[in-house]
Tab-separated table of C-alpha atoms in Angstrom:
chain	number	residue	atom	x	y	z
V	1	UNK	CA	-15.914	-20.142	-5.465
V	2	UNK	CA	-15.879	-20.106	-1.406
V	3	UNK	CA	-13.475	-16.642	-1.883
V	4	UNK	CA	-17.011	-14.946	-1.822
V	5	UNK	CA	-17.267	-16.136	1.947
V	6	UNK	CA	-14.072	-14.423	2.890
V	7	UNK	CA	-13.584	-11.166	4.005
V	8	UNK	CA	-11.531	-9.905	0.819
V	9	UNK	CA	-15.014	-10.363	-1.678
V	10	UNK	CA	-15.747	-7.741	0.348
V	11	UNK	CA	-13.124	-5.721	0.645
V	12	UNK	CA	-12.719	-6.006	-2.642
V	13	UNK	CA	-16.185	-4.091	-4.066
V	14	UNK	CA	-14.990	-0.450	-4.257
V	15	UNK	CA	-15.565	1.004	-1.497
V	16	UNK	CA	-17.449	-1.752	0.674
V	17	UNK	CA	-13.548	-1.749	2.622
V	18	UNK	CA	-14.262	1.876	4.206
V	19	UNK	CA	-15.413	1.615	7.144
V	20	UNK	CA	-13.153	-1.642	9.059
V	21	UNK	CA	-10.281	0.702	7.602
V	22	UNK	CA	-11.205	4.160	8.044
V	23	UNK	CA	-12.211	3.321	11.684
V	24	UNK	CA	-8.474	2.055	11.663
V	25	UNK	CA	-6.434	5.317	10.372
V	26	UNK	CA	-9.241	8.162	12.216
V	27	UNK	CA	-7.476	6.067	15.765
V	28	UNK	CA	-4.019	6.239	17.524
V	29	UNK	CA	-3.608	2.395	17.473
V	30	UNK	CA	-0.981	3.107	19.543
V	31	UNK	CA	-2.910	0.971	23.270
V	32	UNK	CA	-3.850	-1.835	20.259
V	33	UNK	CA	-0.304	-2.578	18.695
V	34	UNK	CA	-0.133	-6.739	19.894
V	35	UNK	CA	3.705	-8.473	20.988
V	36	UNK	CA	4.720	-4.892	22.050
V	37	UNK	CA	5.075	-3.727	18.583
V	38	UNK	CA	5.767	0.521	18.717
V	39	UNK	CA	4.801	2.636	16.434
V	40	UNK	CA	8.395	2.257	14.863
V	41	UNK	CA	10.682	-0.408	13.750
V	42	UNK	CA	13.582	0.431	12.367
V	43	UNK	CA	15.992	-1.343	9.720
V	44	UNK	CA	17.332	-4.364	11.283
V	45	UNK	CA	14.625	-4.298	13.884
V	46	UNK	CA	13.412	-7.711	14.713
V	47	UNK	CA	9.905	-10.048	13.922
V	48	UNK	CA	8.710	-11.342	16.640
V	49	UNK	CA	8.348	-15.518	16.283
V	50	UNK	CA	4.906	-16.488	16.359
V	51	UNK	CA	4.345	-13.620	14.011
V	52	UNK	CA	6.832	-14.439	11.392
V	53	UNK	CA	5.442	-17.591	12.023
V	54	UNK	CA	1.751	-16.855	11.182
V	55	UNK	CA	2.775	-15.473	8.260
V	56	UNK	CA	5.447	-17.302	6.707
V	57	UNK	CA	2.246	-20.239	7.381
V	58	UNK	CA	0.090	-18.562	6.353
V	59	UNK	CA	0.695	-16.660	2.688
V	60	UNK	CA	2.811	-18.065	-0.264
V	61	UNK	CA	5.636	-16.200	-1.302
V	62	UNK	CA	4.697	-15.026	-5.171
V	63	UNK	CA	6.157	-13.414	-7.698
V	64	UNK	CA	3.716	-13.677	-10.953
V	65	UNK	CA	0.254	-12.350	-11.980
V	66	UNK	CA	0.877	-8.611	-11.450
V	67	UNK	CA	3.292	-5.835	-12.836
V	68	UNK	CA	6.018	-6.529	-11.603
V	69	UNK	CA	7.494	-10.066	-11.685
V	70	UNK	CA	11.493	-8.927	-10.359
V	71	UNK	CA	9.556	-8.048	-7.075
V	72	UNK	CA	9.080	-11.186	-4.007
V	73	UNK	CA	6.029	-10.600	-2.273
V	74	UNK	CA	4.470	-12.745	0.690
V	75	UNK	CA	0.119	-12.743	-0.097
V	76	UNK	CA	-2.730	-14.279	0.126
V	77	UNK	CA	-3.904	-16.596	-2.911
V	78	UNK	CA	-5.882	-19.280	-3.506
V	79	UNK	CA	-3.511	-22.015	-1.572
V	80	UNK	CA	-3.512	-20.405	1.259
V	81	UNK	CA	-6.443	-21.477	4.027
V	82	UNK	CA	-7.091	-18.893	5.095
V	83	UNK	CA	-9.002	-17.598	1.487
V	84	UNK	CA	-11.134	-19.773	1.293
V	85	UNK	CA	-12.279	-19.098	5.142
V	86	UNK	CA	-15.001	-17.651	6.514
V	87	UNK	CA	-14.139	-13.208	7.379
V	88	UNK	CA	-14.416	-14.238	11.293
V	89	UNK	CA	-11.742	-16.416	11.615
V	90	UNK	CA	-8.544	-14.735	10.217
V	91	UNK	CA	-7.339	-13.632	14.161
V	92	UNK	CA	-6.032	-9.874	12.963
V	93	UNK	CA	-7.208	-6.732	11.601
V	94	UNK	CA	-8.364	-7.308	8.746
V	95	UNK	CA	-5.733	-8.143	6.588
V	96	UNK	CA	-5.136	-5.830	3.873
V	97	UNK	CA	-1.284	-5.842	3.197
V	98	UNK	CA	-2.292	-8.819	1.533
V	99	UNK	CA	-3.561	-8.254	-1.393
V	100	UNK	CA	-1.180	-6.988	-4.509
V	101	UNK	CA	-3.345	-4.326	-5.463
V	102	UNK	CA	-4.158	-2.684	-9.059
V	103	UNK	CA	-2.650	0.860	-7.369
V	104	UNK	CA	0.926	-0.056	-5.965
V	105	UNK	CA	1.466	-2.848	-8.873
V	106	UNK	CA	1.911	0.702	-10.928
V	107	UNK	CA	3.520	2.417	-8.759
V	108	UNK	CA	6.038	0.213	-8.805
V	109	UNK	CA	6.370	-0.475	-12.110
V	110	UNK	CA	7.380	2.912	-12.817
V	111	UNK	CA	9.879	3.169	-10.673
V	112	UNK	CA	11.603	0.609	-11.804
V	113	UNK	CA	10.900	1.771	-15.501
V	114	UNK	CA	11.962	5.067	-14.747
V	115	UNK	CA	15.171	4.730	-11.013
V	116	UNK	CA	15.304	8.562	-12.297
V	117	UNK	CA	12.808	9.034	-10.811
V	118	UNK	CA	13.607	7.993	-6.856
V	119	UNK	CA	17.651	8.007	-7.326
V	120	UNK	CA	19.162	9.735	-4.509
V	121	UNK	CA	16.145	10.728	-3.443
V	122	UNK	CA	13.678	11.082	0.019
V	123	UNK	CA	10.465	8.508	-0.412
V	124	UNK	CA	7.785	7.879	1.693
V	125	UNK	CA	5.590	5.532	0.764
V	126	UNK	CA	2.078	6.408	2.387
V	127	UNK	CA	-0.333	3.290	2.560
V	128	UNK	CA	2.587	1.007	2.136
V	129	UNK	CA	0.732	-2.473	2.458
V	130	UNK	CA	3.081	-6.360	1.057
V	131	UNK	CA	5.564	-2.890	0.274
V	132	UNK	CA	6.187	-3.055	-2.926
V	133	UNK	CA	6.218	0.527	-3.398
V	134	UNK	CA	8.364	1.416	-1.415
V	135	UNK	CA	11.083	-1.608	-2.344
V	136	UNK	CA	11.234	-1.224	-5.455
V	137	UNK	CA	11.863	2.603	-4.870
V	138	UNK	CA	15.514	1.228	-2.382
V	139	UNK	CA	16.035	-1.232	-5.810
V	140	UNK	CA	15.971	1.729	-7.965
V	141	UNK	CA	18.137	3.288	-6.222
V	142	UNK	CA	16.093	5.861	-3.500
V	143	UNK	CA	18.502	7.180	-0.870
V	144	UNK	CA	15.773	7.742	1.451
V	145	UNK	CA	12.831	5.837	2.514
V	146	UNK	CA	9.723	5.632	5.046
V	147	UNK	CA	6.690	2.383	4.554
V	148	UNK	CA	3.628	3.741	6.116
V	149	UNK	CA	0.982	2.198	6.966
V	150	UNK	CA	-1.104	2.342	10.519
V	151	UNK	CA	-1.606	-2.131	10.636
V	152	UNK	CA	1.864	-3.140	12.634
V	153	UNK	CA	0.869	-6.706	10.889
V	154	UNK	CA	2.425	-4.864	7.614
V	155	UNK	CA	5.006	-3.587	8.954
V	156	UNK	CA	6.501	-6.618	9.746
V	157	UNK	CA	5.260	-8.016	6.330
V	158	UNK	CA	7.051	-4.850	5.174
V	159	UNK	CA	10.174	-6.280	6.105
V	160	UNK	CA	9.853	-10.561	5.281
V	161	UNK	CA	9.082	-8.811	2.104
V	162	UNK	CA	11.999	-6.361	2.289
V	163	UNK	CA	14.373	-9.800	3.130
V	164	UNK	CA	12.493	-11.909	0.316
V	165	UNK	CA	14.007	-9.346	-2.232
V	166	UNK	CA	17.949	-8.796	-0.311
V	167	UNK	CA	17.164	-5.782	0.780
V	168	UNK	CA	17.650	-4.557	4.065
V	169	UNK	CA	14.563	-3.488	6.380
V	170	UNK	CA	13.490	0.266	5.790
V	171	UNK	CA	12.187	1.518	8.318
V	172	UNK	CA	8.635	2.104	8.605
V	173	UNK	CA	5.681	3.375	9.922
V	174	UNK	CA	3.276	2.466	11.099
V	175	UNK	CA	1.347	5.657	12.475
V	176	UNK	CA	-1.128	8.026	11.123
V	177	UNK	CA	1.018	9.710	9.168
V	178	UNK	CA	-1.468	12.625	9.132
V	179	UNK	CA	-2.268	13.421	12.306
V	180	UNK	CA	1.514	13.929	11.875
V	181	UNK	CA	3.664	18.192	12.149
V	182	UNK	CA	4.878	17.176	8.020
V	183	UNK	CA	7.820	16.412	7.238
V	184	UNK	CA	10.105	17.161	4.515
V	185	UNK	CA	9.738	14.394	1.463
V	186	UNK	CA	11.148	14.995	-1.533
V	187	UNK	CA	8.366	12.584	-3.391
V	188	UNK	CA	5.641	10.830	-1.502
V	189	UNK	CA	4.247	8.238	-3.359
V	190	UNK	CA	0.617	6.806	-2.559
V	191	UNK	CA	-1.135	3.893	-4.667
V	192	UNK	CA	-5.014	2.458	-3.421
V	193	UNK	CA	-5.603	5.763	-1.203
V	194	UNK	CA	-9.342	6.458	-2.226
V	195	UNK	CA	-11.945	4.439	-1.697
V	196	UNK	CA	-13.340	6.517	0.815
V	197	UNK	CA	-14.484	10.562	0.045
V	198	UNK	CA	-13.578	11.386	3.593
V	199	UNK	CA	-10.222	9.918	3.813
V	200	UNK	CA	-9.850	11.610	0.342
V	201	UNK	CA	-10.599	15.115	1.759
V	202	UNK	CA	-8.292	14.133	4.173
V	203	UNK	CA	-5.061	12.498	1.737
V	204	UNK	CA	-6.278	16.008	-0.682
V	205	UNK	CA	-5.810	18.124	2.085
V	206	UNK	CA	-2.826	16.254	3.517
V	207	UNK	CA	-0.880	15.981	0.548
V	208	UNK	CA	-1.416	19.966	-0.676
V	209	UNK	CA	-0.191	21.194	2.460
V	210	UNK	CA	3.366	19.342	1.625
V	211	UNK	CA	3.271	20.210	-1.852
V	212	UNK	CA	3.542	23.176	-0.730
V	213	UNK	CA	5.339	23.925	2.564
V	214	UNK	CA	8.031	21.452	0.534
V	215	UNK	CA	7.876	21.482	-3.179
V	216	UNK	CA	6.822	17.720	-2.251
V	217	UNK	CA	6.437	15.732	-5.415
V	218	UNK	CA	3.582	12.841	-5.790
V	219	UNK	CA	2.507	11.095	-7.239
V	220	UNK	CA	-0.756	8.557	-6.921
V	221	UNK	CA	-1.231	4.932	-8.519
V	222	UNK	CA	-4.270	3.662	-8.712
V	223	UNK	CA	-7.092	2.231	-10.977
V	224	UNK	CA	-10.284	4.420	-11.976
V	225	UNK	CA	-12.568	3.147	-8.753
V	226	UNK	CA	-15.079	5.829	-8.939
V	227	UNK	CA	-14.518	7.758	-5.149
V	228	UNK	CA	-11.406	9.168	-6.948
V	229	UNK	CA	-12.608	10.009	-10.594
V	230	UNK	CA	-14.781	11.769	-8.720
V	231	UNK	CA	-12.275	13.081	-6.877
V	232	UNK	CA	-11.971	17.413	-7.035
V	233	UNK	CA	-8.603	15.980	-6.766
V	234	UNK	CA	-8.820	14.839	-10.270
V	235	UNK	CA	-9.022	18.390	-11.089
V	236	UNK	CA	-4.781	19.336	-9.852
V	237	UNK	CA	-3.525	15.240	-11.129
V	238	UNK	CA	-1.842	14.725	-14.572
V	239	UNK	CA	-2.038	11.731	-16.194
V	240	UNK	CA	2.177	10.254	-16.087
V	241	UNK	CA	1.238	6.516	-17.814
V	242	UNK	CA	-1.273	3.641	-17.958
V	243	UNK	CA	-0.296	0.428	-17.386
V	244	UNK	CA	-3.464	-3.084	-18.787
V	245	UNK	CA	-3.187	-5.253	-16.423
V	246	UNK	CA	-2.297	-8.915	-16.383
V	247	UNK	CA	-5.267	-11.310	-16.396
V	248	UNK	CA	-4.695	-12.492	-12.630
V	249	UNK	CA	-5.194	-8.908	-11.217
V	250	UNK	CA	-7.966	-7.992	-13.445
V	251	UNK	CA	-9.670	-11.141	-11.948
V	252	UNK	CA	-9.437	-10.300	-8.729
V	253	UNK	CA	-10.016	-6.407	-8.627
V	254	UNK	CA	-13.311	-6.760	-9.760
V	255	UNK	CA	-12.890	-7.236	-14.061
V	256	UNK	CA	-10.310	-4.020	-13.795
V	257	UNK	CA	-8.776	-3.644	-17.022
V	258	UNK	CA	-5.654	-0.864	-15.785
V	259	UNK	CA	-4.206	1.351	-13.673
V	260	UNK	CA	-2.534	3.925	-14.193
V	261	UNK	CA	-0.023	7.014	-12.357
V	262	UNK	CA	-0.253	9.893	-12.777
V	263	UNK	CA	1.059	13.657	-10.349
V	264	UNK	CA	-0.574	15.868	-8.533
V	265	UNK	CA	-0.264	19.518	-9.226
V	266	UNK	CA	-1.716	21.551	-6.754
């Protein structure tokens, strides 16, 4: 399968993609925002027409093969040209936003099935990627949603995905929220973020601060990656629910079979 030659085979190896993403996460990124993009995209912001056309041409709208068929997303699929291309031919930062990762799938499914968890609450989706969990929160009645991802292209993709699901786009922040003063949120959700030890340590400290400062609820989605299973945060987690992953997601994630939602209780 030609996929082995592309960025995605590299990204799906447990822990192998951490270098690119962690480097970006540790930088402010303000000088690298393309197309005049600022770190805040407010509701109603217009997309750069050239980038919008690029995303629409090189992704596929799909709702199949995941835990949440209710949510339509623009993703990289085998029917997309860049699925088969060499990684260096993709002209922008690595498109982690174009994959619906299993931790995010579990979180999104849980919010859709349990709308009381978010109804009337403020929700921060940390490392939002394709925006599915933020979309699920909005669909389930969250009063305020912020999607955070350091990749400005992810922000544009999230806006398109909101429109696909008949939602008014919610605000998107493309700065590293771990470097900012902690805001008050009723709930923070994050999926598939514990793939690197340093990042996991930073997340652990930051989430602990949110909990003790604002009594923020925290839900974490993860399919059981070694970096997550072996981290000290495990001692402060309560298992909420475990989902069996659909076969297409298993095949795309090196045979991972389940994904779990955890509540953080420091």
